mmCIF file of C-alpha atoms in Angstrom:
data_model
loop_
_atom_site.group_PDB
_atom_site.id
_atom_site.type_symbol
_atom_site.label_atom_id
_atom_site.label_comp_id
_atom_site.label_asym_id
_atom_site.label_seq_id
_atom_site.Cartn_x
_atom_site.Cartn_y
_atom_site.Cartn_z
ATOM 1 C CA MET A 743 140.542 107.143 110.032
ATOM 2 C CA SER A 744 140.908 111.355 108.173
ATOM 3 C CA THR A 745 138.355 112.542 106.603
ATOM 4 C CA ALA A 746 137.087 112.170 103.220
ATOM 5 C CA VAL A 747 136.520 115.209 101.461
ATOM 6 C CA ASP A 748 136.358 113.870 97.468
ATOM 7 C CA ALA A 749 135.120 110.812 95.209
ATOM 8 C CA ALA A 750 139.555 109.181 94.717
ATOM 9 C CA GLY A 751 139.395 109.008 98.957
ATOM 10 C CA ILE A 752 135.700 107.520 98.979
ATOM 11 C CA ARG A 753 136.554 105.160 96.877
ATOM 12 C CA ARG A 754 139.180 104.156 98.632
ATOM 13 C CA PHE A 755 137.361 103.593 101.708
ATOM 14 C CA THR A 756 135.536 101.791 100.201
ATOM 15 C CA GLN A 757 137.492 99.585 97.821
ATOM 16 C CA GLN A 758 139.520 99.390 101.653
ATOM 17 C CA LEU A 759 135.925 98.003 103.253
ATOM 18 C CA LEU A 760 135.733 95.021 100.526
ATOM 19 C CA ALA A 761 138.843 94.108 101.055
ATOM 20 C CA ASP A 762 138.829 93.851 104.370
ATOM 21 C CA ARG A 763 135.735 92.819 104.223
ATOM 22 C CA PRO A 764 134.705 90.060 101.455
ATOM 23 C CA PRO A 765 131.014 89.983 101.091
ATOM 24 C CA ALA A 766 131.028 86.623 99.397
ATOM 25 C CA THR A 767 132.493 85.859 102.963
ATOM 26 C CA THR A 768 131.100 87.569 105.425
ATOM 27 C CA ASP A 769 128.338 87.282 107.872
ATOM 28 C CA ARG A 770 125.565 90.446 105.934
ATOM 29 C CA THR A 771 125.414 91.879 109.489
ATOM 30 C CA ASP A 772 128.536 91.854 110.173
ATOM 31 C CA PHE A 773 129.749 93.749 106.825
ATOM 32 C CA LEU A 774 127.440 96.583 107.488
ATOM 33 C CA GLU A 775 128.695 97.723 110.578
ATOM 34 C CA ALA A 776 131.668 97.441 109.521
ATOM 35 C CA ARG A 777 130.152 99.370 106.952
ATOM 36 C CA PHE A 778 128.575 101.731 109.772
ATOM 37 C CA ASP A 779 131.539 101.971 111.709
ATOM 38 C CA ALA A 780 134.409 103.140 108.361
ATOM 39 C CA GLY A 781 132.371 105.893 108.066
ATOM 40 C CA LEU A 782 130.187 104.872 104.740
ATOM 41 C CA ALA A 783 126.494 104.422 105.812
ATOM 42 C CA TRP A 784 125.880 108.750 105.382
ATOM 43 C CA VAL A 785 128.687 109.682 103.995
ATOM 44 C CA HIS A 786 128.165 113.212 105.103
ATOM 45 C CA TYR A 787 126.769 112.530 108.431
ATOM 46 C CA PRO A 788 130.067 113.474 111.393
ATOM 47 C CA VAL A 789 132.873 110.465 111.719
ATOM 48 C CA GLY A 790 131.692 107.960 114.013
ATOM 49 C CA LEU A 791 127.716 108.475 113.254
ATOM 50 C CA GLY A 792 128.157 106.445 110.291
ATOM 51 C CA GLY A 793 129.871 109.227 108.379
ATOM 52 C CA LEU A 794 133.374 110.981 107.181
ATOM 53 C CA ASP A 795 132.245 114.965 107.368
ATOM 54 C CA ALA A 796 131.892 114.455 103.911
ATOM 55 C CA PRO A 797 129.986 116.808 100.816
ATOM 56 C CA ARG A 798 126.203 114.134 100.696
ATOM 57 C CA SER A 799 127.109 114.619 96.738
ATOM 58 C CA LEU A 800 129.776 111.946 96.942
ATOM 59 C CA GLN A 801 126.682 109.382 98.552
ATOM 60 C CA PRO A 802 126.661 107.009 95.241
ATOM 61 C CA VAL A 803 130.473 106.835 94.488
ATOM 62 C CA VAL A 804 129.895 104.600 97.625
ATOM 63 C CA ASP A 805 126.415 102.933 96.761
ATOM 64 C CA ALA A 806 127.401 102.015 93.565
ATOM 65 C CA GLU A 807 131.648 100.218 94.336
ATOM 66 C CA LEU A 808 129.562 98.119 97.342
ATOM 67 C CA ALA A 809 127.082 96.926 94.009
ATOM 68 C CA ALA A 810 129.297 96.215 91.554
ATOM 69 C CA ALA A 811 131.045 93.941 94.053
ATOM 70 C CA GLY A 812 127.484 92.820 95.436
ATOM 71 C CA ALA A 813 127.445 93.828 99.005
ATOM 72 C CA PRO A 814 124.538 93.605 101.058
ATOM 73 C CA ASP A 815 122.825 96.750 101.407
ATOM 74 C CA ASN A 816 120.464 97.784 104.995
ATOM 75 C CA ASP A 817 116.661 96.828 102.884
ATOM 76 C CA PRO A 818 116.240 100.398 102.838
ATOM 77 C CA ARG A 819 112.208 99.609 101.928
ATOM 78 C CA ARG A 820 111.851 97.721 105.515
ATOM 79 C CA ILE A 821 113.318 100.685 107.379
ATOM 80 C CA GLY A 822 112.330 103.589 105.327
ATOM 81 C CA ILE A 823 110.913 105.390 108.431
ATOM 82 C CA GLY A 824 114.099 104.758 111.026
ATOM 83 C CA LEU A 825 116.320 105.860 108.112
ATOM 84 C CA GLY A 826 114.190 108.566 106.143
ATOM 85 C CA MET A 827 112.413 110.328 109.797
ATOM 86 C CA ALA A 828 114.357 108.980 112.494
ATOM 87 C CA ALA A 829 117.909 109.720 111.906
ATOM 88 C CA PRO A 830 117.966 113.364 110.550
ATOM 89 C CA THR A 831 116.051 114.481 113.524
ATOM 90 C CA ILE A 832 117.911 112.977 115.830
ATOM 91 C CA LEU A 833 121.344 114.150 114.040
ATOM 92 C CA GLY A 834 119.830 117.541 115.083
ATOM 93 C CA TYR A 835 118.597 117.663 118.103
ATOM 94 C CA GLY A 836 119.959 114.409 120.205
ATOM 95 C CA THR A 837 122.685 113.759 122.718
ATOM 96 C CA GLU A 838 125.468 112.287 122.332
ATOM 97 C CA GLU A 839 124.153 109.984 124.353
ATOM 98 C CA GLN A 840 121.189 109.083 122.079
ATOM 99 C CA LYS A 841 123.128 109.937 118.484
ATOM 100 C CA ARG A 842 126.185 107.000 119.457
ATOM 101 C CA ARG A 843 122.989 104.829 120.804
ATOM 102 C CA PHE A 844 120.533 104.912 118.193
ATOM 103 C CA LEU A 845 121.780 105.324 114.624
ATOM 104 C CA ARG A 846 124.453 102.773 114.357
ATOM 105 C CA PRO A 847 121.392 100.319 115.183
ATOM 106 C CA LEU A 848 119.196 101.947 113.065
ATOM 107 C CA TRP A 849 121.087 101.920 109.788
ATOM 108 C CA THR A 850 121.588 98.584 109.902
ATOM 109 C CA GLY A 851 118.428 98.091 110.450
ATOM 110 C CA ALA A 852 118.706 95.872 113.955
ATOM 111 C CA GLU A 853 116.420 97.875 115.403
ATOM 112 C CA VAL A 854 113.408 99.313 113.480
ATOM 113 C CA TRP A 855 111.422 102.363 113.525
ATOM 114 C CA CYS A 856 107.829 103.788 113.596
ATOM 115 C CA GLN A 857 106.524 107.114 113.772
ATOM 116 C CA LEU A 858 103.980 108.335 116.916
ATOM 117 C CA PHE A 859 102.370 111.046 115.235
ATOM 118 C CA SER A 860 98.932 111.236 114.001
ATOM 119 C CA GLU A 861 95.524 110.672 116.297
ATOM 120 C CA PRO A 862 92.512 109.883 115.445
ATOM 121 C CA GLY A 863 91.150 113.881 116.250
ATOM 122 C CA ALA A 864 94.668 115.597 115.165
ATOM 123 C CA GLY A 865 95.751 114.199 111.526
ATOM 124 C CA SER A 866 95.927 117.443 109.226
ATOM 125 C CA ASP A 867 95.583 119.642 111.435
ATOM 126 C CA LEU A 868 98.517 117.758 113.375
ATOM 127 C CA ALA A 869 99.510 119.905 116.259
ATOM 128 C CA ALA A 870 95.728 119.951 117.460
ATOM 129 C CA LEU A 871 96.972 116.289 118.641
ATOM 130 C CA GLY A 872 96.003 115.559 121.900
ATOM 131 C CA THR A 873 98.052 112.794 123.557
ATOM 132 C CA ARG A 874 99.453 113.769 126.724
ATOM 133 C CA ALA A 875 102.559 113.235 128.635
ATOM 134 C CA VAL A 876 103.041 114.172 131.744
ATOM 135 C CA ARG A 877 105.526 114.693 133.829
ATOM 136 C CA ASP A 878 106.930 112.226 136.753
ATOM 137 C CA GLY A 879 110.579 112.465 138.477
ATOM 138 C CA ASP A 880 112.822 111.505 135.839
ATOM 139 C CA ASP A 881 110.247 109.709 133.293
ATOM 140 C CA TRP A 882 107.428 111.422 131.714
ATOM 141 C CA VAL A 883 103.609 109.174 131.711
ATOM 142 C CA VAL A 884 102.656 109.380 128.045
ATOM 143 C CA ASP A 885 98.733 108.605 127.469
ATOM 144 C CA GLY A 886 96.440 108.589 124.546
ATOM 145 C CA GLN A 887 96.148 106.793 121.060
ATOM 146 C CA LYS A 888 97.846 106.945 117.971
ATOM 147 C CA VAL A 889 96.656 106.583 114.464
ATOM 148 C CA TRP A 890 98.180 105.199 110.912
ATOM 149 C CA THR A 891 101.159 104.000 112.298
ATOM 150 C CA SER A 892 102.756 102.213 109.514
ATOM 151 C CA SER A 893 105.328 99.557 110.854
ATOM 152 C CA ALA A 894 104.865 99.555 114.385
ATOM 153 C CA HIS A 895 104.048 96.319 114.688
ATOM 154 C CA LEU A 896 106.935 95.281 114.040
ATOM 155 C CA ALA A 897 109.558 98.439 115.304
ATOM 156 C CA ARG A 898 111.546 98.174 118.803
ATOM 157 C CA TRP A 899 111.302 102.422 118.835
ATOM 158 C CA GLY A 900 109.063 104.960 117.588
ATOM 159 C CA ILE A 901 109.271 108.966 117.274
ATOM 160 C CA LEU A 902 106.539 110.397 119.606
ATOM 161 C CA ILE A 903 104.977 113.823 120.177
ATOM 162 C CA ALA A 904 103.175 113.983 123.073
ATOM 163 C CA ARG A 905 101.298 117.571 124.319
ATOM 164 C CA THR A 906 103.133 118.451 128.212
ATOM 165 C CA ASP A 907 101.573 121.719 128.647
ATOM 166 C CA PRO A 908 97.458 122.528 127.534
ATOM 167 C CA ASP A 909 97.383 125.978 129.145
ATOM 168 C CA VAL A 910 99.466 127.461 125.674
ATOM 169 C CA PRO A 911 98.525 127.604 122.475
ATOM 170 C CA LYS A 912 99.311 124.450 120.683
ATOM 171 C CA HIS A 913 102.159 124.452 118.881
ATOM 172 C CA ARG A 914 103.688 125.044 121.533
ATOM 173 C CA GLY A 915 103.195 122.728 123.931
ATOM 174 C CA ILE A 916 104.517 119.557 122.337
ATOM 175 C CA SER A 917 108.125 117.843 123.567
ATOM 176 C CA TYR A 918 109.390 115.151 121.597
ATOM 177 C CA PHE A 919 110.497 111.605 123.098
ATOM 178 C CA ILE A 920 111.974 107.878 122.066
ATOM 179 C CA CYS A 921 109.098 105.373 122.797
ATOM 180 C CA ASP A 922 110.290 101.955 123.143
ATOM 181 C CA MET A 923 107.475 100.348 121.205
ATOM 182 C CA THR A 924 108.243 97.281 123.740
ATOM 183 C CA ASP A 925 107.382 99.153 127.347
ATOM 184 C CA PRO A 926 104.529 98.105 129.067
ATOM 185 C CA GLY A 927 101.245 100.025 128.362
ATOM 186 C CA VAL A 928 102.207 99.864 124.988
ATOM 187 C CA GLU A 929 99.424 98.284 122.632
ATOM 188 C CA VAL A 930 99.690 97.721 118.536
ATOM 189 C CA ARG A 931 95.830 96.858 117.149
ATOM 190 C CA PRO A 932 95.973 96.837 112.764
ATOM 191 C CA LEU A 933 94.129 98.703 110.593
ATOM 192 C CA ARG A 934 93.176 96.242 107.867
ATOM 193 C CA GLN A 935 93.177 98.367 104.268
ATOM 194 C CA ILE A 936 91.338 98.319 100.886
ATOM 195 C CA THR A 937 94.391 96.089 100.104
ATOM 196 C CA GLY A 938 93.450 93.317 102.194
ATOM 197 C CA GLU A 939 96.763 94.305 104.617
ATOM 198 C CA ALA A 940 97.619 95.842 107.422
ATOM 199 C CA GLU A 941 101.002 98.293 106.925
ATOM 200 C CA PHE A 942 99.506 100.564 109.172
ATOM 201 C CA ASN A 943 98.314 100.217 112.663
ATOM 202 C CA GLU A 944 96.396 102.685 115.585
ATOM 203 C CA VAL A 945 99.173 102.684 118.913
ATOM 204 C CA PHE A 946 97.455 102.746 122.667
ATOM 205 C CA LEU A 947 99.368 103.938 125.462
ATOM 206 C CA THR A 948 98.069 104.028 128.462
ATOM 207 C CA GLY A 949 100.656 104.945 131.406
ATOM 208 C CA VAL A 950 103.202 104.784 129.415
ATOM 209 C CA ARG A 951 106.557 105.945 131.230
ATOM 210 C CA ILE A 952 109.803 107.431 129.143
ATOM 211 C CA PRO A 953 112.760 108.347 130.764
ATOM 212 C CA ASP A 954 113.347 112.417 130.116
ATOM 213 C CA SER A 955 116.663 111.066 128.715
ATOM 214 C CA ARG A 956 114.805 109.504 125.037
ATOM 215 C CA ARG A 957 113.427 112.767 125.486
ATOM 216 C CA LEU A 958 114.598 114.983 122.042
ATOM 217 C CA GLY A 959 115.131 118.967 121.910
ATOM 218 C CA PRO A 960 114.289 121.087 124.986
ATOM 219 C CA VAL A 961 110.584 120.307 126.823
ATOM 220 C CA GLY A 962 107.481 122.751 124.482
ATOM 221 C CA ASP A 963 110.054 122.457 121.190
ATOM 222 C CA GLY A 964 108.498 119.297 119.890
ATOM 223 C CA TRP A 965 106.847 121.411 116.868
ATOM 224 C CA LYS A 966 109.736 122.520 115.582
ATOM 225 C CA VAL A 967 111.876 119.026 116.665
ATOM 226 C CA ALA A 968 108.483 117.489 114.508
ATOM 227 C CA GLN A 969 109.349 119.780 111.645
ATOM 228 C CA THR A 970 112.937 118.414 110.793
ATOM 229 C CA THR A 971 111.356 114.869 110.563
ATOM 230 C CA LEU A 972 107.754 116.031 108.504
ATOM 231 C CA MET A 973 109.825 117.390 106.045
ATOM 232 C CA ASN A 974 112.195 114.479 106.136
ATOM 233 C CA GLU A 975 109.190 112.596 105.377
ATOM 234 C CA ARG A 976 107.911 114.275 102.073
ATOM 235 C CA VAL A 977 111.433 113.958 100.817
ATOM 236 C CA SER A 978 111.483 110.179 101.329
ATOM 237 C CA ILE A 979 108.131 109.138 99.427
ATOM 238 C CA GLY A 980 108.231 111.458 96.918
ATOM 239 C CA GLY A 981 111.697 111.963 96.152
ATOM 240 C CA ALA A 982 113.225 108.707 95.977
ATOM 241 C CA ARG A 983 116.238 108.109 93.482
ATOM 242 C CA ILE A 984 114.799 106.269 90.492
ATOM 243 C CA PRO A 985 116.467 105.356 87.738
ATOM 244 C CA ARG A 986 113.773 107.016 84.401
ATOM 245 C CA GLU A 987 111.047 104.614 83.610
ATOM 246 C CA GLY A 988 111.154 103.229 87.481
ATOM 247 C CA GLY A 989 108.570 103.678 89.552
ATOM 248 C CA MET A 990 104.578 103.260 88.317
ATOM 249 C CA ILE A 991 105.097 104.555 85.208
ATOM 250 C CA GLY A 992 107.230 102.003 83.900
ATOM 251 C CA THR A 993 105.558 98.804 85.116
ATOM 252 C CA VAL A 994 102.124 101.155 82.786
ATOM 253 C CA ALA A 995 104.492 100.964 79.683
ATOM 254 C CA LYS A 996 105.761 98.270 79.390
ATOM 255 C CA THR A 997 103.020 96.589 79.630
ATOM 256 C CA TRP A 998 102.604 98.787 76.633
ATOM 257 C CA ARG A 999 105.029 97.391 74.887
ATOM 258 C CA GLU A 1000 104.388 93.598 75.555
ATOM 259 C CA GLN A 1001 99.940 93.546 74.953
ATOM 260 C CA PRO A 1002 99.988 96.282 71.740
ATOM 261 C CA GLY A 1003 96.277 94.537 71.418
ATOM 262 C CA LEU A 1004 95.582 96.275 74.732
ATOM 263 C CA ARG A 1005 96.420 100.457 72.677
ATOM 264 C CA THR A 1006 93.946 102.952 72.218
ATOM 265 C CA HIS A 1007 94.624 106.464 70.593
ATOM 266 C CA ASP A 1008 92.964 107.864 73.319
ATOM 267 C CA LEU A 1009 95.076 105.294 76.031
ATOM 268 C CA HIS A 1010 98.236 106.849 74.499
ATOM 269 C CA GLN A 1011 98.046 110.269 74.511
ATOM 270 C CA ARG A 1012 97.488 109.866 78.371
ATOM 271 C CA LEU A 1013 100.547 107.747 78.737
ATOM 272 C CA LEU A 1014 102.390 110.197 76.113
ATOM 273 C CA THR A 1015 101.514 112.709 78.751
ATOM 274 C CA LEU A 1016 102.342 111.017 82.173
ATOM 275 C CA TRP A 1017 105.365 109.608 80.991
ATOM 276 C CA VAL A 1018 106.939 113.040 80.844
ATOM 277 C CA GLU A 1019 105.085 114.047 83.513
ATOM 278 C CA ALA A 1020 107.123 111.459 85.733
ATOM 279 C CA GLU A 1021 110.524 112.159 83.727
ATOM 280 C CA VAL A 1022 109.901 115.678 84.534
ATOM 281 C CA ALA A 1023 109.370 114.716 88.987
ATOM 282 C CA ARG A 1024 112.433 112.266 88.377
ATOM 283 C CA LEU A 1025 114.101 115.088 87.144
ATOM 284 C CA THR A 1026 112.965 117.825 90.154
ATOM 285 C CA GLY A 1027 113.607 114.779 93.131
ATOM 286 C CA GLU A 1028 117.179 114.668 91.449
ATOM 287 C CA ARG A 1029 117.843 118.627 91.732
ATOM 288 C CA LEU A 1030 115.667 118.584 95.045
ATOM 289 C CA ARG A 1031 118.478 115.656 96.550
ATOM 290 C CA GLN A 1032 121.172 118.331 95.230
ATOM 291 C CA GLN A 1033 120.044 121.428 97.016
ATOM 292 C CA LEU A 1034 120.204 119.121 99.700
ATOM 293 C CA VAL A 1035 123.769 118.954 99.632
ATOM 294 C CA ALA A 1036 124.132 122.765 101.623
ATOM 295 C CA GLY A 1037 121.038 121.638 104.622
ATOM 296 C CA GLN A 1038 118.318 120.272 105.882
ATOM 297 C CA PRO A 1039 115.284 119.804 103.201
ATOM 298 C CA GLY A 1040 112.861 122.731 102.804
ATOM 299 C CA PRO A 1041 109.244 123.322 102.327
ATOM 300 C CA GLU A 1042 110.299 122.224 98.494
ATOM 301 C CA GLY A 1043 109.975 118.606 99.170
ATOM 302 C CA SER A 1044 106.247 119.146 99.853
ATOM 303 C CA GLY A 1045 105.512 119.650 95.953
ATOM 304 C CA MET A 1046 107.556 116.583 95.220
ATOM 305 C CA LYS A 1047 105.535 114.675 97.648
ATOM 306 C CA LEU A 1048 102.132 116.386 96.539
ATOM 307 C CA ALA A 1049 103.286 115.230 92.555
ATOM 308 C CA PHE A 1050 104.057 111.074 93.897
ATOM 309 C CA ALA A 1051 100.648 111.265 95.081
ATOM 310 C CA ARG A 1052 98.776 112.335 91.954
ATOM 311 C CA LEU A 1053 101.132 111.157 89.556
ATOM 312 C CA ASN A 1054 100.272 106.963 91.357
ATOM 313 C CA GLN A 1055 96.396 107.752 91.440
ATOM 314 C CA GLU A 1056 96.395 108.851 88.319
ATOM 315 C CA ILE A 1057 98.760 106.029 86.871
ATOM 316 C CA SER A 1058 97.838 103.080 88.200
ATOM 317 C CA GLY A 1059 94.252 104.163 87.192
ATOM 318 C CA LEU A 1060 95.459 104.305 83.489
ATOM 319 C CA GLU A 1061 97.084 100.684 84.435
ATOM 320 C CA VAL A 1062 93.471 99.014 85.470
ATOM 321 C CA GLU A 1063 91.458 100.764 82.268
ATOM 322 C CA LEU A 1064 94.314 99.958 79.353
ATOM 323 C CA LEU A 1065 94.212 96.408 81.256
ATOM 324 C CA GLY A 1066 90.377 96.408 80.578
ATOM 325 C CA ASP A 1067 88.751 92.670 82.217
ATOM 326 C CA GLU A 1068 91.981 92.060 83.601
ATOM 327 C CA GLY A 1069 92.665 95.210 85.190
ATOM 328 C CA LEU A 1070 89.828 94.162 87.612
ATOM 329 C CA LEU A 1071 91.628 90.827 88.562
ATOM 330 C CA TYR A 1072 92.145 91.034 92.198
ATOM 331 C CA SER A 1073 94.692 88.085 93.406
ATOM 332 C CA ASP A 1074 94.361 87.795 97.196
ATOM 333 C CA TRP A 1075 92.373 89.922 100.061
ATOM 334 C CA THR A 1076 94.356 87.662 102.703
ATOM 335 C CA MET A 1077 94.943 90.027 105.683
ATOM 336 C CA ARG A 1078 98.469 90.176 106.463
ATOM 337 C CA ARG A 1079 100.745 92.429 108.143
ATOM 338 C CA PRO A 1080 104.491 93.312 105.182
ATOM 339 C CA GLU A 1081 107.404 93.924 106.451
ATOM 340 C CA LEU A 1082 107.876 96.511 104.625
ATOM 341 C CA VAL A 1083 105.396 98.906 101.838
ATOM 342 C CA ASP A 1084 105.211 98.211 98.774
ATOM 343 C CA PHE A 1085 103.448 100.862 96.118
ATOM 344 C CA THR A 1086 104.141 99.136 93.305
ATOM 345 C CA GLY A 1087 104.317 95.445 94.076
ATOM 346 C CA ARG A 1088 102.330 92.636 92.750
ATOM 347 C CA ASP A 1089 99.055 93.286 90.704
ATOM 348 C CA ALA A 1090 97.204 96.262 88.590
ATOM 349 C CA GLY A 1091 94.387 96.183 91.210
ATOM 350 C CA TYR A 1092 96.412 96.266 93.743
ATOM 351 C CA ARG A 1093 98.172 99.728 92.494
ATOM 352 C CA TYR A 1094 95.386 101.344 92.246
ATOM 353 C CA LEU A 1095 93.852 100.595 95.673
ATOM 354 C CA ARG A 1096 97.364 100.811 97.262
ATOM 355 C CA SER A 1097 97.984 104.136 94.713
ATOM 356 C CA LYS A 1098 94.261 105.939 97.496
ATOM 357 C CA GLY A 1099 96.374 106.684 100.382
ATOM 358 C CA ASN A 1100 99.632 107.816 98.583
ATOM 359 C CA SER A 1101 97.751 111.651 98.774
ATOM 360 C CA ILE A 1102 96.934 111.007 103.121
ATOM 361 C CA GLU A 1103 100.436 109.321 104.569
ATOM 362 C CA GLY A 1104 103.331 111.854 105.158
ATOM 363 C CA GLY A 1105 100.389 114.577 104.921
ATOM 364 C CA THR A 1106 97.672 114.430 102.858
ATOM 365 C CA SER A 1107 97.935 116.961 99.766
ATOM 366 C CA GLU A 1108 95.310 119.588 101.115
ATOM 367 C CA VAL A 1109 97.905 120.189 103.715
ATOM 368 C CA LEU A 1110 100.767 119.659 101.394
ATOM 369 C CA LEU A 1111 98.629 122.629 98.772
ATOM 370 C CA ASN A 1112 99.041 125.207 101.395
ATOM 371 C CA ILE A 1113 102.050 125.051 102.690
ATOM 372 C CA VAL A 1114 103.146 124.616 98.703
ATOM 373 C CA ALA A 1115 101.025 128.024 98.521
ATOM 374 C CA GLU A 1116 102.085 129.736 101.766
ATOM 375 C CA ARG A 1117 106.231 128.817 101.980
ATOM 376 C CA VAL A 1118 107.109 128.208 98.527
ATOM 377 C CA LEU A 1119 105.116 130.694 96.193
ATOM 378 C CA GLY A 1120 104.801 132.782 98.980
ATOM 379 C CA LEU A 1121 101.485 133.641 98.852
ATOM 380 C CA PRO A 1122 99.231 135.042 101.675
ATOM 381 C CA VAL A 1123 98.534 132.873 104.676
ATOM 382 C CA GLU A 1124 95.536 130.920 105.274
ATOM 383 C CA PRO A 1125 93.567 132.642 108.638
ATOM 384 C CA ARG A 1126 94.103 131.357 111.875
ATOM 385 C CA ASN A 1127 91.522 131.999 114.569
ATOM 386 C CA ASP A 1128 93.519 129.173 117.335
ATOM 387 C CA LYS A 1129 97.126 130.362 116.278
ATOM 388 C CA ASP A 1130 96.968 132.223 119.951
ATOM 389 C CA VAL A 1131 94.158 130.311 122.382
ATOM 390 C CA ALA A 1132 95.871 127.918 124.876
ATOM 391 C CA TRP A 1133 95.379 124.262 123.554
ATOM 392 C CA LYS A 1134 92.957 122.815 126.207
ATOM 393 C CA ASP A 1135 90.564 126.556 125.575
ATOM 394 C CA LEU A 1136 90.339 124.940 122.091
ATOM 395 C CA ALA A 1137 86.715 123.792 120.395
ATOM 396 C CA ARG A 1138 87.263 120.218 120.315
#
């Protein structure tokens, strides 16, 4: 297939896919695999890897054509970590063999991914992580503990950073691996949250052997590779494409319109303010996605993720107040391990409690404020006394 570089060409390829694989009579998995092979998964990816080397801005053309035809999607909320974090990292740092092995089943959802970054003693200061990877022939033997791992109970693969050299400063002794979550020594335990669910997990790694062929990037350069993951993570959390009044603000606005008896002047003023801020955040996200056409996301994604967390928490708090006594109800505390994260699902009580995690996951708001201050606004860098100290000599 020749490369499509304009909207008309992209549309022709999409219509050809629909003609060859009518959604009404084609198995869902077969359709998704055919879409990937046609280069219509990520049009900006290389030919043969789900794309057409076309501008990223043409992806909505594909999506609109397929949606109008009733074509199945790949359930992006269920595989968000793979799509938003693992895929761009593999594309940027993987070997050709790794790209061809992992990207297709990742995109179709045949293989779910998780992220093995944070640790009990290295959350906000991620570079202080202590999970060790020791070279043993063609393998690395990994021992340690990871935490706050979304979807680990479903995942086949995990993107993992581990310390491979304790004798150098913390940012320089880290390497990046792809971990098979079904391997011996990988133990996943649920972490029950304030919502009653356990979408998060803690993961214990005991003598896990990872072939060197599943390393991404050079040995000791894992921090640089991880920055690609982290920047894409913040864009995927805070910069998702939503319509006007999408997300949390839409739920509250709907209640406001349908239940006029709940209204007060104070709540009205707060709702108007938050509605405007949510719309500004939505439009800023559109602009950020347009900037992505020119390359990888930068630190600006941290600002979007900051806004996402603050708005979700303030809007969900307003909703609970608006509903009065009804807002105090909580429908179901049953312990379950969901297949996807639904920030706006269930009832108002769930939304209020779940939003508390928004300022922690994907980088704490405090860390992101530092990133915005230093890398976006150009303010003086915070003093860091441990920058040139070997990791093994750091106080812990």
